[in-house]
Tab-separated table of C-alpha atoms in Angstrom:
chain	number	residue	atom	x	y	z
M	1	MET	CA	55.236	0.490	-30.357
M	2	ILE	CA	52.621	1.767	-32.799
M	3	ILE	CA	51.048	-1.658	-32.952
M	4	GLY	CA	50.844	-1.755	-29.162
M	5	VAL	CA	49.145	1.667	-29.037
M	6	ALA	CA	46.720	0.559	-31.728
M	7	VAL	CA	45.849	-2.577	-29.789
M	8	VAL	CA	45.272	-0.524	-26.663
M	9	LEU	CA	43.034	1.891	-28.595
M	10	VAL	CA	41.062	-0.993	-30.085
M	11	ILE	CA	40.581	-2.469	-26.624
M	12	ILE	CA	39.462	0.930	-25.293
M	13	VAL	CA	36.992	1.313	-28.185
M	14	ILE	CA	35.608	-2.189	-27.570
M	15	ILE	CA	35.255	-1.445	-23.866
M	16	LEU	CA	33.445	1.846	-24.657
M	17	VAL	CA	31.146	0.082	-27.119
M	18	ILE	CA	30.306	-2.578	-24.553
M	19	TYR	CA	29.807	0.126	-21.919
M	20	ASN	CA	27.491	2.120	-24.213
M	21	ILE	CA	25.523	-1.009	-25.010
M	22	ASN	CA	25.096	-1.729	-21.314
M	23	ILE	CA	24.123	1.888	-20.644
M	24	ASN	CA	21.555	1.793	-23.458
M	25	LYS	CA	20.150	-1.447	-22.079
M	26	LYS	CA	19.882	0.094	-18.634
M	27	ILE	CA	18.262	3.230	-20.053
M	28	LYS	CA	15.795	1.126	-22.027
M	29	LYS	CA	15.088	-0.972	-18.947
M	30	PHE	CA	14.628	2.171	-16.881
M	31	LYS	CA	12.263	3.588	-19.480
M	32	ASN	CA	10.251	0.374	-19.461
M	33	ILE	CA	10.090	0.387	-15.660
M	34	ASN	CA	9.183	4.075	-15.680
M	35	GLN	CA	6.493	3.425	-18.291
M	36	LYS	CA	5.092	0.560	-16.237
M	37	ILE	CA	4.975	2.824	-13.191
M	38	THR	CA	3.222	5.495	-15.242
M	39	ASN	CA	0.735	2.922	-16.531
M	40	LEU	CA	0.030	1.731	-12.987
M	41	GLN	CA	-0.484	5.321	-11.860
M	42	VAL	CA	-2.874	5.913	-14.752
M	43	VAL	CA	-4.815	2.756	-13.916
M	44	GLN	CA	-5.044	3.926	-10.297
M	45	ASP	CA	-6.237	7.339	-11.453
M	46	PHE	CA	-8.814	5.591	-13.641
M	47	MET	CA	-10.096	3.606	-10.667
M	48	ASN	CA	-10.272	6.750	-8.554
M	49	ALA	CA	-12.278	8.461	-11.304
M	50	ILE	CA	-14.702	5.528	-11.464
M	51	GLY	CA	-15.200	5.682	-7.705
M	52	GLU	CA	-15.989	9.383	-7.679
M	53	THR	CA	-19.561	10.467	-6.991
M	54	SER	CA	-20.239	11.892	-10.427
M	55	SER	CA	-22.195	11.053	-13.551
M	56	VAL	CA	-20.919	8.604	-16.156
M	57	ASP	CA	-20.210	11.401	-18.632
M	58	ASP	CA	-18.196	13.339	-16.054
M	59	LYS	CA	-16.161	10.227	-15.260
M	60	ILE	CA	-15.286	9.652	-18.920
M	61	LYS	CA	-14.241	13.288	-19.302
M	62	LYS	CA	-12.041	12.958	-16.221
M	63	ILE	CA	-10.405	9.849	-17.686
M	64	ASN	CA	-9.727	11.608	-20.978
M	65	ASN	CA	-8.082	14.481	-19.104
M	66	ILE	CA	-5.891	11.969	-17.261
M	67	LEU	CA	-4.713	10.536	-20.594
M	68	ILE	CA	-3.901	13.979	-21.969
M	69	GLU	CA	-1.956	14.952	-18.861
M	70	LYS	CA	-0.083	11.718	-18.098
M	71	TYR	CA	0.912	10.856	-21.664
M	72	GLU	CA	1.237	14.414	-22.982
M	73	ILE	CA	-1.234	13.772	-25.801
M	74	LYS	CA	-2.096	16.873	-27.831
M	75	TYR	CA	-5.660	15.863	-28.691
M	76	SER	CA	-7.687	12.957	-27.339
M	77	THR	CA	-11.293	12.131	-28.210
M	78	ILE	CA	-13.505	9.258	-27.016
M	79	VAL	CA	-16.587	8.529	-29.147
M	80	VAL	CA	-19.261	6.001	-28.122
M	81	PHE	CA	-22.300	4.628	-29.956
M	82	ASN	CA	-25.321	5.101	-27.659
M	83	GLY	CA	-27.631	2.757	-29.546
M	84	ALA	CA	-29.001	5.440	-31.830
M	85	GLU	CA	-26.037	7.601	-32.839
M	86	TYR	CA	-22.377	8.275	-32.204
M	87	GLU	CA	-21.696	10.861	-29.541
M	88	ILE	CA	-18.506	12.431	-28.250
M	89	LYS	CA	-18.127	11.490	-24.601
M	90	ALA	CA	-14.894	13.381	-24.050
M	91	SER	CA	-12.603	15.576	-26.131
M	92	ASN	CA	-10.234	18.498	-25.752
M	93	VAL	CA	-10.780	19.478	-29.394
M	94	GLU	CA	-12.818	22.626	-30.054
M	95	GLN	CA	-16.509	21.783	-30.333
M	96	ARG	CA	-16.795	23.176	-33.857
M	97	HIS	CA	-14.808	20.144	-35.054
M	98	TRP	CA	-16.932	17.546	-33.287
M	99	GLU	CA	-19.195	16.783	-36.232
M	100	SER	CA	-16.289	15.370	-38.229
M	101	LEU	CA	-14.771	13.622	-35.206
M	102	LYS	CA	-17.962	11.703	-34.421
M	103	ALA	CA	-18.350	10.489	-38.010
M	104	LEU	CA	-14.996	8.718	-38.416
M	105	GLN	CA	-16.680	5.308	-38.624
M	106	ASP	CA	-17.861	6.364	-42.102
M	107	VAL	CA	-14.365	7.327	-43.313
M	108	ASP	CA	-12.887	4.695	-45.629
M	109	MET	CA	-9.419	4.788	-44.055
M	110	PHE	CA	-10.874	3.711	-40.690
M	111	LYS	CA	-13.436	1.114	-41.831
M	112	ASP	CA	-10.844	-1.650	-42.116
M	113	SER	CA	-9.551	-0.752	-38.650
M	114	ILE	CA	-13.039	-1.220	-37.223
M	115	GLN	CA	-13.595	-4.517	-39.034
M	116	THR	CA	-10.275	-5.985	-37.934
M	117	ALA	CA	-10.235	-4.393	-34.442
M	118	THR	CA	-6.726	-3.013	-35.039
M	119	PRO	CA	-5.378	0.538	-34.614
M	120	LYS	CA	-4.854	2.744	-37.665
M	121	TYR	CA	-1.996	5.268	-37.889
M	122	VAL	CA	-2.355	8.113	-40.386
M	123	THR	CA	-0.069	11.089	-41.007
M	124	VAL	CA	0.981	13.669	-43.592
M	125	ASN	CA	4.486	14.473	-44.829
M	126	ASN	CA	4.485	18.245	-44.413
M	127	GLN	CA	2.563	21.112	-42.826
M	128	ASN	CA	0.826	22.018	-46.101
M	129	GLU	CA	-1.104	18.753	-46.225
M	130	ARG	CA	-4.132	17.725	-44.184
M	131	LEU	CA	-5.479	14.410	-42.953
M	132	LEU	CA	-8.239	13.129	-45.231
M	133	TYR	CA	-10.917	12.945	-42.551
M	134	GLN	CA	-10.542	16.640	-41.711
M	135	LYS	CA	-13.129	18.746	-43.484
M	136	MET	CA	-13.042	22.194	-41.896
M	137	GLU	CA	-9.599	22.186	-40.334
M	138	PHE	CA	-6.182	22.381	-41.960
M	139	GLY	CA	-3.662	23.176	-39.235
M	140	ARG	CA	-4.873	21.377	-36.131
M	141	ALA	CA	-3.827	17.740	-36.649
M	142	LYS	CA	-1.126	16.313	-38.889
M	143	SER	CA	-0.943	12.788	-37.495
M	144	ALA	CA	-3.389	10.533	-35.671
M	145	ILE	CA	-3.924	7.021	-34.331
M	146	PHE	CA	-7.425	5.549	-34.426
M	147	PHE	CA	-8.369	2.811	-31.931
M	148	PRO	CA	-11.696	0.950	-32.328
M	149	LEU	CA	-13.291	0.064	-28.977
M	150	TYR	CA	-14.952	-3.272	-28.300
M	151	ILE	CA	-16.798	-4.656	-25.273
M	152	ASP	CA	-17.143	-8.456	-25.367
M	153	ASN	CA	-16.473	-8.461	-29.129
M	154	VAL	CA	-19.161	-5.835	-29.722
M	155	TYR	CA	-18.000	-2.620	-31.395
M	156	ILE	CA	-19.034	0.374	-29.262
M	157	GLY	CA	-17.036	3.308	-30.646
M	158	TYR	CA	-13.481	4.554	-30.891
M	159	TRP	CA	-10.668	6.517	-29.302
M	160	ILE	CA	-8.540	8.798	-31.480
M	161	ILE	CA	-5.396	10.679	-30.511
M	162	GLU	CA	-4.017	13.451	-32.706
M	163	SER	CA	-0.913	15.629	-33.000
M	164	GLY	CA	-0.200	18.850	-34.850
M	165	THR	CA	3.172	17.481	-36.030
M	166	PRO	CA	3.626	15.230	-39.110
M	167	HIS	CA	4.945	11.744	-38.286
M	168	ASP	CA	4.733	12.545	-34.563
M	169	PHE	CA	3.688	8.972	-33.722
M	170	ASP	CA	6.253	7.181	-35.910
M	171	ASN	CA	8.237	5.876	-32.959
M	172	VAL	CA	5.471	5.573	-30.408
M	173	ASP	CA	5.068	2.233	-28.655
M	174	ILE	CA	1.684	1.037	-29.903
M	175	THR	CA	1.585	-1.712	-27.286
M	176	ILE	CA	1.500	0.922	-24.537
M	177	LEU	CA	-1.333	2.733	-26.296
M	178	GLU	CA	-3.156	-0.589	-26.644
M	179	VAL	CA	-2.928	-1.008	-22.866
M	180	ILE	CA	-4.386	2.479	-22.437
M	181	LYS	CA	-7.163	1.618	-24.885
M	182	ASP	CA	-7.954	-1.547	-22.930
M	183	ASN	CA	-8.172	0.536	-19.761
M	184	ILE	CA	-10.609	2.902	-21.477
M	185	VAL	CA	-12.751	-0.100	-22.469
M	186	SER	CA	-12.627	-1.396	-18.892
M	187	VAL	CA	-13.837	1.957	-17.608
M	188	LEU	CA	-16.660	2.112	-20.152
M	189	LYS	CA	-17.654	-1.419	-19.235
M	190	THR	CA	-17.601	-0.600	-15.526
M	191	VAL	CA	-19.807	2.471	-15.801
M	192	VAL	CA	-22.298	1.036	-18.304
M	193	HIS	CA	-24.579	-0.148	-15.451
M	194	GLN	CA	-24.571	3.308	-13.899
M	195	LYS	CA	-25.399	4.837	-17.287
M	196	THR	CA	-28.320	2.446	-17.666
M	197	LEU	CA	-29.711	3.549	-14.302
M	198	GLU	CA	-29.300	7.205	-15.213
M	199	SER	CA	-31.106	6.611	-18.514
M	200	ILE	CA	-34.168	4.848	-17.069
M	201	VAL	CA	-34.949	7.418	-14.387
M	202	ARG	CA	-38.496	8.618	-14.966
M	203	THR	CA	-40.824	11.168	-13.414
M	204	ASP	CA	-43.811	9.762	-11.553
M	205	LEU	CA	-47.101	10.719	-13.219
M	206	PHE	CA	-49.048	11.646	-10.075
M	207	THR	CA	-46.414	13.236	-7.864
M	208	GLY	CA	-43.851	14.728	-10.226
M	209	LEU	CA	-41.144	12.997	-8.147
M	210	ASN	CA	-38.233	11.028	-9.551
M	211	SER	CA	-38.534	7.250	-9.563
M	212	GLU	CA	-36.556	4.754	-7.495
M	213	GLU	CA	-33.781	4.518	-10.126
M	214	TYR	CA	-32.794	8.125	-9.427
M	215	LEU	CA	-31.399	7.015	-6.075
M	216	TYR	CA	-28.703	4.882	-7.715
M	217	GLY	CA	-27.443	7.549	-10.114
M	218	GLU	CA	-27.678	11.275	-9.503
M	219	GLY	CA	-29.263	10.697	-6.103
M	220	LYS	CA	-26.313	8.608	-4.939
M	221	ARG	CA	-23.937	11.321	-6.120
M	222	ILE	CA	-25.692	13.758	-3.791
M	223	ILE	CA	-25.903	11.316	-0.888
M	224	ASP	CA	-22.276	10.208	-1.172
M	225	GLN	CA	-20.983	13.712	-0.637
M	226	TYR	CA	-21.257	12.737	3.031
M	227	THR	CA	-19.835	9.837	5.042
M	228	ILE	CA	-23.108	8.977	6.773
M	229	SER	CA	-26.728	9.637	5.878
M	230	THR	CA	-30.134	8.472	7.059
M	231	MET	CA	-32.465	6.601	4.736
M	232	CYS	CA	-36.154	6.941	5.537
M	233	MET	CA	-38.850	4.885	3.861
M	234	PHE	CA	-42.529	5.364	4.619
M	235	LYS	CA	-45.634	3.631	3.377
M	236	ILE	CA	-49.244	4.863	3.212
M	237	ILE	CA	-50.740	1.872	4.978
M	238	ASN	CA	-54.435	2.673	4.395
M	239	ILE	CA	-54.270	3.570	0.699
M	240	GLU	CA	-56.138	0.376	-0.288
M	241	GLU	CA	-58.838	1.137	2.248
M	242	ILE	CA	-59.215	4.668	0.837
M	243	ASN	CA	-59.467	3.321	-2.719
M	244	LYS	CA	-62.060	0.779	-1.668
M	245	ARG	CA	-64.158	2.961	0.640
M	246	TYR	CA	-64.201	6.021	-1.583
M	247	CYS	CA	-62.556	5.756	-5.004
M	248	ARG	CA	-59.175	5.424	-6.662
M	249	GLU	CA	-59.248	9.103	-7.664
M	250	LEU	CA	-59.260	10.087	-3.981
M	251	GLY	CA	-56.459	7.606	-3.320
M	252	ASN	CA	-54.419	9.291	-6.042
M	253	GLU	CA	-55.143	12.662	-4.455
M	254	VAL	CA	-53.842	11.369	-1.112
M	255	ILE	CA	-50.579	10.366	-2.771
M	256	LYS	CA	-50.307	13.768	-4.466
M	257	GLU	CA	-50.970	15.762	-1.301
M	258	ILE	CA	-48.499	13.804	0.815
M	259	SER	CA	-45.843	14.152	-1.888
M	260	ARG	CA	-46.490	17.874	-2.204
M	261	TYR	CA	-46.270	18.446	1.550
M	262	VAL	CA	-43.005	16.538	1.992
M	263	GLN	CA	-41.447	18.113	-1.092
M	264	ASP	CA	-42.294	21.605	0.193
M	265	ASN	CA	-40.844	20.904	3.625
M	266	ILE	CA	-37.454	19.289	3.026
M	267	SER	CA	-34.073	20.793	2.206
M	268	ASP	CA	-32.759	20.764	-1.354
M	269	GLU	CA	-29.816	18.734	-0.025
M	270	TYR	CA	-32.139	15.819	0.678
M	271	VAL	CA	-33.392	13.361	-1.950
M	272	PHE	CA	-37.100	12.529	-2.070
M	273	VAL	CA	-38.464	9.918	-4.500
M	274	ARG	CA	-41.531	7.800	-5.011
M	275	TYR	CA	-40.063	4.375	-4.415
M	276	MET	CA	-42.887	2.094	-5.470
M	277	GLY	CA	-46.669	2.280	-5.153
M	278	PRO	CA	-47.541	3.731	-1.717
M	279	LYS	CA	-43.884	3.698	-0.589
M	280	PHE	CA	-41.617	6.756	-0.596
M	281	VAL	CA	-37.976	7.335	0.306
M	282	ILE	CA	-36.309	10.388	1.831
M	283	ALA	CA	-32.504	10.365	1.902
M	284	PHE	CA	-31.270	12.739	4.594
M	285	SER	CA	-27.792	13.424	3.205
M	286	GLY	CA	-25.165	13.961	5.891
M	287	VAL	CA	-27.575	13.572	8.821
M	288	ASP	CA	-27.606	10.734	11.358
M	289	ILE	CA	-30.801	9.139	12.661
M	290	GLU	CA	-30.889	11.236	15.845
M	291	GLY	CA	-30.713	14.367	13.692
M	292	VAL	CA	-33.877	13.527	11.741
M	293	ALA	CA	-35.987	12.184	14.625
M	294	SER	CA	-37.792	15.450	15.367
M	295	TYR	CA	-38.505	16.151	11.691
M	296	ILE	CA	-39.869	12.647	11.084
M	297	ASN	CA	-42.178	12.948	14.095
M	298	ASP	CA	-43.477	16.296	12.852
M	299	ILE	CA	-44.008	15.093	9.294
M	300	LYS	CA	-45.834	11.960	10.451
M	301	ASP	CA	-48.091	13.961	12.764
M	302	HIS	CA	-48.930	16.443	10.002
M	303	ILE	CA	-49.664	13.777	7.397
M	304	GLU	CA	-51.956	11.877	9.744
M	305	GLN	CA	-53.932	15.051	10.505
M	306	MET	CA	-54.597	15.775	6.832
M	307	LYS	CA	-58.188	15.876	5.624
M	308	ILE	CA	-57.935	15.193	1.909
M	309	THR	CA	-60.790	15.592	-0.547
M	310	LEU	CA	-61.087	15.584	-4.304
M	311	PRO	CA	-60.210	19.008	-5.758
M	312	ASN	CA	-63.510	19.312	-7.649
M	313	GLU	CA	-67.021	17.949	-7.213
M	314	GLU	CA	-67.427	15.486	-10.053
M	315	GLU	CA	-69.178	12.329	-11.164
M	316	ILE	CA	-67.246	9.216	-10.164
M	317	TYR	CA	-67.710	5.474	-9.972
M	318	THR	CA	-67.755	3.985	-6.500
M	319	THR	CA	-66.332	0.571	-5.797
M	320	GLN	CA	-69.549	-0.458	-4.025
M	321	THR	CA	-71.742	-0.104	-7.096
M	322	PRO	CA	-71.127	0.028	-10.845
M	323	GLN	CA	-73.738	2.773	-11.185
M	324	LYS	CA	-72.547	6.328	-11.700
M	325	THR	CA	-73.457	8.589	-8.767
M	326	ASN	CA	-72.847	12.172	-7.733
M	327	MET	CA	-70.869	12.328	-4.505
M	328	ASN	CA	-70.290	15.589	-2.680
M	329	MET	CA	-66.692	16.355	-1.724
M	330	ALA	CA	-67.762	16.739	1.899
M	331	GLU	CA	-68.756	13.078	1.893
M	332	GLN	CA	-65.271	12.057	0.731
M	333	VAL	CA	-62.653	12.953	3.285
M	334	ALA	CA	-59.578	10.737	3.589
M	335	THR	CA	-57.101	10.796	6.448
M	336	PRO	CA	-53.890	8.944	5.568
M	337	ARG	CA	-51.847	6.864	7.959
M	338	ILE	CA	-48.195	5.995	7.412
M	339	ASN	CA	-45.640	3.537	8.749
M	340	VAL	CA	-42.052	4.805	8.863
M	341	VAL	CA	-38.723	2.966	9.045
M	342	LEU	CA	-35.225	4.453	9.289
M	343	SER	CA	-31.718	3.131	8.775
M	344	SER	CA	-28.194	4.545	8.535
M	345	TYR	CA	-26.331	4.481	5.223
M	346	TYR	CA	-22.552	4.737	5.022
M	347	LYS	CA	-20.783	5.999	1.925
M	348	GLY	CA	-19.210	3.162	-0.045
M	349	THR	CA	-21.650	0.497	1.143
M	350	GLY	CA	-24.585	-0.957	-0.761
M	351	LEU	CA	-27.400	1.590	-0.940
M	352	GLU	CA	-29.655	-0.936	-2.637
M	353	GLU	CA	-29.165	-3.350	0.274
M	354	VAL	CA	-30.208	-0.712	2.813
M	355	LEU	CA	-33.343	0.106	0.826
M	356	LYS	CA	-34.162	-3.571	0.375
M	357	LYS	CA	-33.960	-4.021	4.147
M	358	LEU	CA	-36.319	-1.071	4.718
M	359	GLU	CA	-38.785	-2.322	2.121
M	360	GLU	CA	-38.818	-5.838	3.558
M	361	TYR	CA	-39.596	-4.425	6.993
M	362	LEU	CA	-42.583	-2.410	5.732
M	363	ASP	CA	-43.901	-5.277	3.604
M	364	HIS	CA	-43.817	-7.722	6.522
M	365	ALA	CA	-44.988	-5.378	9.270
M	366	ASP	CA	-48.499	-5.679	10.675
M	367	LYS	CA	-50.829	-3.999	8.200
M	368	ASN	CA	-52.112	-1.675	10.972
M	369	GLU	CA	-48.667	-0.691	12.289
M	370	SER	CA	-48.238	3.088	12.186
M	371	ASP	CA	-44.985	3.892	13.910
M	372	ILE	CA	-41.413	5.146	13.441
M	373	THR	CA	-38.888	2.310	13.640
M	374	ASN	CA	-35.086	2.321	13.524
M	375	ILE	CA	-33.420	-0.769	12.089
């Protein structure tokens, strides 16, 4: 009897063990599926952040916030080498600690991690200790994982996550964090072209306007706040004639005066740049072609009624003779003529393609054409 009960109990125990094993497998499988879903959601959030009409720095900050929220990370910091120095692109750590956080490449414990392109986990054993790289702070972080970042085998910076609890990352799945790191690298690689455009924007010497590159960075952010906008490109078609008949100084003055007039008479919501040479672009954000027709007619009429002279009577060289002569301002009056072309731009399409189409039209139009054309 006792033996029979014992056998039954053993069988029950074996069944419970097998059941628990199956339950644990299912739980582990569920966790893996749940983690994969979370990772997919994070990747989608990353892509949404990339597609937003914001600067590169704002996008990286948004991505860092996504990591902190989705993975419940206490502290997350992304540091990138900009070609001259290391700079913190995103961090939820107080700014007074940033100097130490952007100098981790010089800390011995992380140098091997950078050289081997492998993550480095560091921690302390109790609350009274501090991580070696911390100089001014004792209670903020007690464990950290350092991830070097590489784009096409070129080291570009690092991502570091920190916790205020010792050994907090002992059981973390590093492979998941590696996937996150790879996503960060993908984002940085995706936005590097935009960052380049933002960095090369310059101010035109004569007009004080932004250059063409502005349109593809900050300008596009403004334009893409709307579904449809109108792109207007105009060209001063007689600028060469003015330079030849009078002088280049008067030609420069024509460019300045036209720029000043347009700049003073457009809304701050619109983008106005000197595109190239005698060509300019006005981006009418959120306005269709019919909505700008009256304004374009008025601006063309005003420009072509301008009587532009040099601001001061001065000695100049004429193109007709190499001899220096005194020319009275009254003898030098230039009246500009412009050719204008318009096209619609839809958010999410290629802005550069629209502008290329406008430029090709102006470059191939009859040199005496002075009109307003929709294409």
